[in-house]
Short mmCIF file of C-alpha atoms in Angstrom, two decimals:
data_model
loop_
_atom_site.label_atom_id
_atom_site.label_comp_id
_atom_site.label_asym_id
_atom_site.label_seq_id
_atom_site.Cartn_x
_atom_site.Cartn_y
_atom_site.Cartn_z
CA UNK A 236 52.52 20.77 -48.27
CA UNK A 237 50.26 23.77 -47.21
CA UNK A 238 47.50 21.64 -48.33
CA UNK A 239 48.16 18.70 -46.17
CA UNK A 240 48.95 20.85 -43.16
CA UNK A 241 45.55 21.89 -43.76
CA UNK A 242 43.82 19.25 -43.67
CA UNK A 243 45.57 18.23 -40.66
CA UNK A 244 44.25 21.07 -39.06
CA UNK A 245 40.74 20.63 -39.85
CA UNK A 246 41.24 17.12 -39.07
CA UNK A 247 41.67 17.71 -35.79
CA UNK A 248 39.07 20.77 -35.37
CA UNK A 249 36.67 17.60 -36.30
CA UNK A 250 38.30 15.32 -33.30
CA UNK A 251 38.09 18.17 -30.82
CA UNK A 252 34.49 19.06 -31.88
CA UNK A 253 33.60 15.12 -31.45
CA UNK A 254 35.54 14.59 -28.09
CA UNK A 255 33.40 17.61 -27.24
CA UNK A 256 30.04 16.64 -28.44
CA UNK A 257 30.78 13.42 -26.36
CA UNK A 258 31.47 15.06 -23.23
CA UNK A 259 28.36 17.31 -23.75
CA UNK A 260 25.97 14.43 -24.30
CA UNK A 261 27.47 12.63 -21.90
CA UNK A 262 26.75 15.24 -18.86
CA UNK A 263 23.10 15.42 -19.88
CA UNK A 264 23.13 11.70 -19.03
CA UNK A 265 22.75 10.77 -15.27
CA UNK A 266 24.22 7.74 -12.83
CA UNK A 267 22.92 4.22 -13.76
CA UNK A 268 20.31 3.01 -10.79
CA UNK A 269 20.09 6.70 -9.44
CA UNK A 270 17.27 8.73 -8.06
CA UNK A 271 16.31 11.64 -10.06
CA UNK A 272 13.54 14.04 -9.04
CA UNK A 273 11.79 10.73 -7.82
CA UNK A 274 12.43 8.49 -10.68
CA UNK A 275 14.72 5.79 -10.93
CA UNK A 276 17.02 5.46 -13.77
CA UNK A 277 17.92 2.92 -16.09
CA UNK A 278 21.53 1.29 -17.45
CA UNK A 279 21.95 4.10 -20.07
CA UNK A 280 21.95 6.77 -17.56
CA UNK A 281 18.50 8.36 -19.17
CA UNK A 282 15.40 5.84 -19.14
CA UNK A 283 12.82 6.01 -16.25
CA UNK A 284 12.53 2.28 -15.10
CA UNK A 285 8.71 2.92 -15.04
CA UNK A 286 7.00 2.19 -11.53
CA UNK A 287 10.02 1.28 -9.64
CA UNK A 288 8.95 2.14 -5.71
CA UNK A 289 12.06 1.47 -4.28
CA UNK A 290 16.11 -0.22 -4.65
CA UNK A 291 17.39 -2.80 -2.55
CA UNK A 292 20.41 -4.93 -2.89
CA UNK A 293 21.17 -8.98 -2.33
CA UNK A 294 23.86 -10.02 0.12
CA UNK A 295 25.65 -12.50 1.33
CA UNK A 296 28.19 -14.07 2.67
CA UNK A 297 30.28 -13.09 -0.32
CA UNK A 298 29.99 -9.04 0.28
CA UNK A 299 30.47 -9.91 4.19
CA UNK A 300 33.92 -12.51 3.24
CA UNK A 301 35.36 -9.13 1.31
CA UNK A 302 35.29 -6.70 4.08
CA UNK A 303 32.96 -5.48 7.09
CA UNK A 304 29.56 -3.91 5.64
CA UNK A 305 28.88 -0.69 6.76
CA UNK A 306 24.89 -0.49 6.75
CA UNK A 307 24.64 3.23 7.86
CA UNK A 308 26.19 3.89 3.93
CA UNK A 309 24.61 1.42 2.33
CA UNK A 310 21.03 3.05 3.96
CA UNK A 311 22.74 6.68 2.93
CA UNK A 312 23.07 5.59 -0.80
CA UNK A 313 19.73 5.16 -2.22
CA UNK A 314 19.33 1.28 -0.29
CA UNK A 315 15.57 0.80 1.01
CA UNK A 316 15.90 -2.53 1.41
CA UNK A 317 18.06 -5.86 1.20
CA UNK A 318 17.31 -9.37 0.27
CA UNK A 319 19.28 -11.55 3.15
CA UNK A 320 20.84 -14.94 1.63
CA UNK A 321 19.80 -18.19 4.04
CA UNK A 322 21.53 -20.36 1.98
CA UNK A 323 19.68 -24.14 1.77
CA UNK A 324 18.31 -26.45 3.96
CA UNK A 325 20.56 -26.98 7.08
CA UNK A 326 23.67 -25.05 5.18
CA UNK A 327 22.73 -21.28 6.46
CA UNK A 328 24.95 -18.78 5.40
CA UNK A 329 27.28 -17.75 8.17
CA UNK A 330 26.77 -14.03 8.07
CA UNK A 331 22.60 -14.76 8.07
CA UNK A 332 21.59 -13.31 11.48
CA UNK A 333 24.50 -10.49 11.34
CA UNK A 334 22.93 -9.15 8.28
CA UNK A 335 19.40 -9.29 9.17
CA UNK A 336 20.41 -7.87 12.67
CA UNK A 337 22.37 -4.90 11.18
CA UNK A 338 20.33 -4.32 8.12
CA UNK A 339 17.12 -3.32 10.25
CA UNK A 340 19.45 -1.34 12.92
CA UNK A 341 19.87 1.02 9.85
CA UNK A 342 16.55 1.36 8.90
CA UNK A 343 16.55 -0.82 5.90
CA UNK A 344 13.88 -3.16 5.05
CA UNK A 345 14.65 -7.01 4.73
CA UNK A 346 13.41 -9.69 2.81
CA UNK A 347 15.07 -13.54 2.45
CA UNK A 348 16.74 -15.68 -0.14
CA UNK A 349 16.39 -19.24 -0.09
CA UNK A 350 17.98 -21.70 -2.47
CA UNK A 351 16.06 -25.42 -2.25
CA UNK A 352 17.67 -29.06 -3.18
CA UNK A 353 14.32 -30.78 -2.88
CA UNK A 354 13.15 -33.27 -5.34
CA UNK A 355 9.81 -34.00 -3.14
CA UNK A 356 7.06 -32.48 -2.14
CA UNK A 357 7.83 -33.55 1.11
CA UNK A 358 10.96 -32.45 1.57
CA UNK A 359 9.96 -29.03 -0.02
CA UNK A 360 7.72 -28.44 2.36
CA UNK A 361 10.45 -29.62 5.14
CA UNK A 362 12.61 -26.50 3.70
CA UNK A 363 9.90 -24.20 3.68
CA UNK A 364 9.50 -25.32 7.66
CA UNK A 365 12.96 -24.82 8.15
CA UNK A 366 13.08 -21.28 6.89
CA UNK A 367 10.08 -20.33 8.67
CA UNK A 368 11.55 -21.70 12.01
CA UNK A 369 14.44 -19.30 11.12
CA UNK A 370 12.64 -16.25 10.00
CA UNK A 371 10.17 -15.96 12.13
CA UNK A 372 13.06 -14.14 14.70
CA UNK A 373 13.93 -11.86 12.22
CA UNK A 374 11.70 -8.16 10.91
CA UNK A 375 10.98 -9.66 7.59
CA UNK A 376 8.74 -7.10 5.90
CA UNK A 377 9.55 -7.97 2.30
CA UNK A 378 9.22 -11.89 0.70
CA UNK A 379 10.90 -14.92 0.88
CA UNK A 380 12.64 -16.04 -2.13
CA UNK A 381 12.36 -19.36 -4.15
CA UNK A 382 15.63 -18.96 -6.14
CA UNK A 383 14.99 -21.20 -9.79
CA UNK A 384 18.38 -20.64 -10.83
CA UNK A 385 19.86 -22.30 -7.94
CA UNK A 386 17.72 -25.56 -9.16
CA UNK A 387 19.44 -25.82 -12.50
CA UNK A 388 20.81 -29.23 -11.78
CA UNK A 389 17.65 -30.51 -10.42
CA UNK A 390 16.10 -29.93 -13.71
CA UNK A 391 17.83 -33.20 -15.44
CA UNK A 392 16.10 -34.70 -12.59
CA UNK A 393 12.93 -33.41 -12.50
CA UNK A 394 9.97 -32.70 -14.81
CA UNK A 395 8.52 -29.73 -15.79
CA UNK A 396 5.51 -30.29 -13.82
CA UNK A 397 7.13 -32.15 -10.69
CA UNK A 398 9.15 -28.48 -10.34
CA UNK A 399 6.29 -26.60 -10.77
CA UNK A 400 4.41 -28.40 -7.76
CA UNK A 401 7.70 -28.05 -5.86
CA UNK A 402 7.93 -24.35 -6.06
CA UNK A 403 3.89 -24.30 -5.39
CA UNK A 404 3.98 -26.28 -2.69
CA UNK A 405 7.02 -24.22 -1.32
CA UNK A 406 4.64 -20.79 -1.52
CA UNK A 407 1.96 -22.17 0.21
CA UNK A 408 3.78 -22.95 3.09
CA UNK A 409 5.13 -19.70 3.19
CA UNK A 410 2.47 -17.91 2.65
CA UNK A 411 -0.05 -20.10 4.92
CA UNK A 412 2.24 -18.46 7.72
CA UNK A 413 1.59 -14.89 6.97
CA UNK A 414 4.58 -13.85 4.53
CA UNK A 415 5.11 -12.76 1.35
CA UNK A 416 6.76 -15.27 -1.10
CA UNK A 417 8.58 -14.38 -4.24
CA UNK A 418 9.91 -16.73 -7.01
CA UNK A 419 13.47 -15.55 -8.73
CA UNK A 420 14.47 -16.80 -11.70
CA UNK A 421 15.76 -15.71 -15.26
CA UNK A 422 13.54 -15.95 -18.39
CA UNK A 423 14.53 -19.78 -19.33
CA UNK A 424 13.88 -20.56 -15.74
CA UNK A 425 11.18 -19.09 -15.14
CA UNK A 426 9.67 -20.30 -18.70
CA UNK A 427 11.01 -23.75 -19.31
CA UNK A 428 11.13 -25.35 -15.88
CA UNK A 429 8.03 -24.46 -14.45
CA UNK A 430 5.09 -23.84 -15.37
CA UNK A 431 4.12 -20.24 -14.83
CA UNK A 432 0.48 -20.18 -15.14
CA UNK A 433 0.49 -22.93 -12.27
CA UNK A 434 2.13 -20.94 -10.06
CA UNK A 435 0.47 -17.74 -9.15
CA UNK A 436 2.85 -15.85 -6.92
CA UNK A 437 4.71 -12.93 -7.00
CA UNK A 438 7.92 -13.05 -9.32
CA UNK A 439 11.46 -11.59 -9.02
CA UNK A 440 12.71 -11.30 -12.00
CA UNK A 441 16.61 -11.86 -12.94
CA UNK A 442 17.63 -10.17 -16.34
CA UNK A 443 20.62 -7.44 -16.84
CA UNK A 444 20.85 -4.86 -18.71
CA UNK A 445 17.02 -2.31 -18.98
CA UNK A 446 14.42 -4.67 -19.89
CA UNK A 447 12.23 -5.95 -16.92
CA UNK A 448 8.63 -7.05 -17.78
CA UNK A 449 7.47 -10.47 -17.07
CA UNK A 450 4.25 -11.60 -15.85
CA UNK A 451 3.68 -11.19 -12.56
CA UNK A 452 7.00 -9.48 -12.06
CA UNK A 453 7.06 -7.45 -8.67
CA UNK A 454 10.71 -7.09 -8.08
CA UNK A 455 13.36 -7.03 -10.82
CA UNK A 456 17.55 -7.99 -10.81
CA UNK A 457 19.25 -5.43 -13.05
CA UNK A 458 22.67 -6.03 -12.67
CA UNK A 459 24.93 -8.39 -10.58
CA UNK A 460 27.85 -5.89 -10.73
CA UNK A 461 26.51 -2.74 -8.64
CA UNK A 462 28.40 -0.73 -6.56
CA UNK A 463 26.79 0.55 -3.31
CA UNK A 464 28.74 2.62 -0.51
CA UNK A 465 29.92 0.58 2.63
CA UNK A 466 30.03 -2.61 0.54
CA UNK A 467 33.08 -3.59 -1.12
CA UNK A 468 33.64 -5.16 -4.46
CA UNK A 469 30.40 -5.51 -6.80
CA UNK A 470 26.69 -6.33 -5.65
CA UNK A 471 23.18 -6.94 -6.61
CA UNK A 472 20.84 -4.48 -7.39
CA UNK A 473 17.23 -4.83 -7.52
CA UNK A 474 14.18 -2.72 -7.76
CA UNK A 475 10.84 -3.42 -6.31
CA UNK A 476 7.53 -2.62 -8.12
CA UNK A 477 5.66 -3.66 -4.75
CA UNK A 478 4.83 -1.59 -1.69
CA UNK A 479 5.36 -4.65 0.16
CA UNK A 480 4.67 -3.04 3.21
CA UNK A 481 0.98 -3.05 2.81
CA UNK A 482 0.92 -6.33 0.92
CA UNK A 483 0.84 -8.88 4.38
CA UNK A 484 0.29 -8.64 8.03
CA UNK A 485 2.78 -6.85 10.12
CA UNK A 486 0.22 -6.69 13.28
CA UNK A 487 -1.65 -9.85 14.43
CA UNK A 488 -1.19 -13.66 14.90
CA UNK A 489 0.85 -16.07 12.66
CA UNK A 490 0.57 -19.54 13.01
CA UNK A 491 4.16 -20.91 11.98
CA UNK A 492 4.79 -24.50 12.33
CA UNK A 493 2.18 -25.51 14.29
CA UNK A 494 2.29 -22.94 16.91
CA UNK A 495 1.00 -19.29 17.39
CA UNK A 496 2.78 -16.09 17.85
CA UNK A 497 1.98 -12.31 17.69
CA UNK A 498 3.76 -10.29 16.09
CA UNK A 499 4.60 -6.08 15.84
CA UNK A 500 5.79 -4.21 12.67
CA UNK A 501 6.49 -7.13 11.46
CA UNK A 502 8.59 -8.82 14.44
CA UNK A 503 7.33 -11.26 16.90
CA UNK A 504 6.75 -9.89 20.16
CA UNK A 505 9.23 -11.46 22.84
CA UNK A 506 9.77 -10.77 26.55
CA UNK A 507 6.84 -8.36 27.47
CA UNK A 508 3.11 -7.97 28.02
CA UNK A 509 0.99 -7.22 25.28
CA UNK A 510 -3.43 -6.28 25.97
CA UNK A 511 -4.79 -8.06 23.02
CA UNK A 512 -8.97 -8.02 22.08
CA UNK A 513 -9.16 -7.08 26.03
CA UNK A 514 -6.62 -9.61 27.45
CA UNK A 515 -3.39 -9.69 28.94
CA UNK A 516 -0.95 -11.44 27.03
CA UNK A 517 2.84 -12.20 28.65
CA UNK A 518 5.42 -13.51 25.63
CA UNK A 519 8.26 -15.06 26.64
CA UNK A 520 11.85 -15.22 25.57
CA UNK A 521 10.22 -17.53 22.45
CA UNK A 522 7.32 -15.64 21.83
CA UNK A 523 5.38 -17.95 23.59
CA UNK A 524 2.16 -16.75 24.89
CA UNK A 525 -0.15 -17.49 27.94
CA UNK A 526 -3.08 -15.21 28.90
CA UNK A 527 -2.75 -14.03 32.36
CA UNK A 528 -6.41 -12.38 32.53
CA UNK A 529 -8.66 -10.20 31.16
CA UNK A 530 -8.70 -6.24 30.87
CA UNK A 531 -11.85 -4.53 31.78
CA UNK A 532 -13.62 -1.83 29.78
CA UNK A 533 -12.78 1.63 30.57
CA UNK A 534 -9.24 0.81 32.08
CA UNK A 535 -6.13 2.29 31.25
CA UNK A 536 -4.45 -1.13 30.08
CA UNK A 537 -8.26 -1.08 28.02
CA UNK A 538 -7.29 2.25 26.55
CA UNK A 539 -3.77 1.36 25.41
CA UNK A 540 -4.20 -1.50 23.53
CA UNK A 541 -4.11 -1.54 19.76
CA UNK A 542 -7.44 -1.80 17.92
CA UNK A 543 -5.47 -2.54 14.49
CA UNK A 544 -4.68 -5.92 15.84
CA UNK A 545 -6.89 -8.88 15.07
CA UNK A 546 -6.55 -12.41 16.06
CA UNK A 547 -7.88 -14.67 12.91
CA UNK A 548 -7.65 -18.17 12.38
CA UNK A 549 -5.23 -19.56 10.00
CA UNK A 550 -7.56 -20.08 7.12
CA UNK A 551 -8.81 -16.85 7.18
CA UNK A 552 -4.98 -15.61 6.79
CA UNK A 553 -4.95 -17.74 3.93
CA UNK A 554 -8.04 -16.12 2.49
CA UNK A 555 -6.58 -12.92 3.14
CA UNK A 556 -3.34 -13.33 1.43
CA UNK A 557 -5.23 -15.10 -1.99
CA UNK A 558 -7.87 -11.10 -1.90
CA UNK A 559 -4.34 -8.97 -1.39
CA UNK A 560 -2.93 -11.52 -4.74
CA UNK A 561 -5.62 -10.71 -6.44
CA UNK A 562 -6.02 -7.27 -5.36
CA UNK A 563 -2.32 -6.49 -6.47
CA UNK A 564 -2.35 -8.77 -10.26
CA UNK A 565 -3.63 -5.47 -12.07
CA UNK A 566 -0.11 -3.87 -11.07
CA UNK A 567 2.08 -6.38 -11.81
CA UNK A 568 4.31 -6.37 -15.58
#
């Protein structure tokens, strides 16, 4: 009897000391998807997700359908930036402009997800108009998505090659207007219904869990079931490898659609007078612009005006946005 009361007792001595070994290990560990000491950290609470710049979140109309979002906490908790759902061609999500609008009132960065039905070139390139004519209101300062997944039933349509010259042709047209373009996807996307090496643009890549390199890969989807302050229910996170800031123009002219408009930081200029390469500029409600005369050296409205701002012509844009591709390849996983 004494024996078995004894091993009882050492028994649980060996429970205890395990429960507390746990606990001990478990405290050295930190928050998954937190910032620590200017490092972001992994699923398991202890892995630097090497050369992460910044976390961001996807919303939609599925966050906004659970409960108002309060953007002030979501900026407070670690949020640099969110990637806006459109939705598809002529079905915009209904909380589009309210996120986009309240998103940069708090100070967070926004970039735009787009999910495409086409199964031609030239209705690809009639989305890609579409969510220009859209964005082009909006402070857009990180890309615009091509979402893969969302073209999973296409595929038994399509060919390998006919998506691959839809998503192309899609980037272009994005790009040719003076933004950033991103393709999303998973790894059988991304490897079996396009091909890759045809389509040179930056890619966000969709895989849970801690593993994140893919070629090209500038921004990464870690986990669809995050939890971020002022959002209820679960969300998207996503890191960005990309200082997208400095990767396309946020000063100067964009030709979108077929017309001309300047823009500031990122957002078309609307409603006021702008001096630009020494003349007077007056935007209207549209962003429309007529020059009302020229500014003479050595005047104040001369002395004002902002040198960083250079009018080029649509093909140079082009060539500028293929040198900042290059330029940025040798960071990309």
């Amino acid at each position: 009897m004494m024996r078995i009361k004894t091993r009882e007792k050492v028994t649980a001595l060996l429970m205890a000391a395990l429960v507390s070994l746990g606990a001990a290990t478990e405290s050295f560990a930190f928050t998954p998807w937190s910032n620590i000491n200017g490092k972001w950290i992994s699923a398991d609470g202890k892995t630097v997700i090497e050369d992460a710049v910044e976390k961001g979140i996807t919303v939609s109309k599925y966050q906004n359908l659970k409960g108002e979002i309060d953007w002030k906490q979501v900026a407070d908790d670690e949020i640099s930036f969110a990637m806006v759902r459109l939705g598809y061609y002529e079905d915009k999500d209904p909380y589009f402009d309210q996120n986009m609008k309240d998103a940069d009132e708090a100070g967070i960065k926004t970039g735009v997800c787009f999910y495409s039905n086409a199964t031609t070139v030239q209705e690809v390139k009639k989305e890609a108009q579409y969510v220009l004519d859209i964005v082009k209101d909006y402070k857009v300062s990180y890309p615009i998505s091509y979402d893969l997944d969302a073209a999973g039933e296409l595929e038994k349509k399509l060919t390998r090659e006919q998506q691959t010259e839809l998503v192309r042709t899609f980037c272009e047209e994005i790009e040719g207007a003076g933004y950033r373009v991103v393709v999303f996807g998973d790894y059988e996307s991304l490897t079996k219904q396009i091909n890759a090496k045809k389509v040179p643009y930056d890619v966000w890549y969709n895989r849970q869990g801690m593993s994140n390199n893919f070629q090209n890969r500038t921004m990464w989807r870690c986990t669809n079931k995050g939890k971020v302050n002022g959002i209820k229910g679960s969300v998207c996170i996503e890191f960005s490898f990309e200082n997208y800031e400095d990767a396309f123009l946020a000063d100067g002219w964009r030709e979108i659609n077929g017309t001309e408009y300047y823009f500031e930081n990122y957002a078309m200029v609307k409603n006021r007078s702008v001096i630009i390469e020494g003349e007077r500029y007056r935007f209207d409600e549209e962003g429309n612009g007529t020059v009302k005369g020229s500014v003479g050296p050595g005047s104040m409205e001369e002395s004002r005006k902002t040198t960083s701002t250079t009018r080029t012509t649509n093909s140079a844009r082009n060539a500028n946005s293929t040198n900042t591709t290059n330029t940025t390849s040798t960071s990309r996983k």
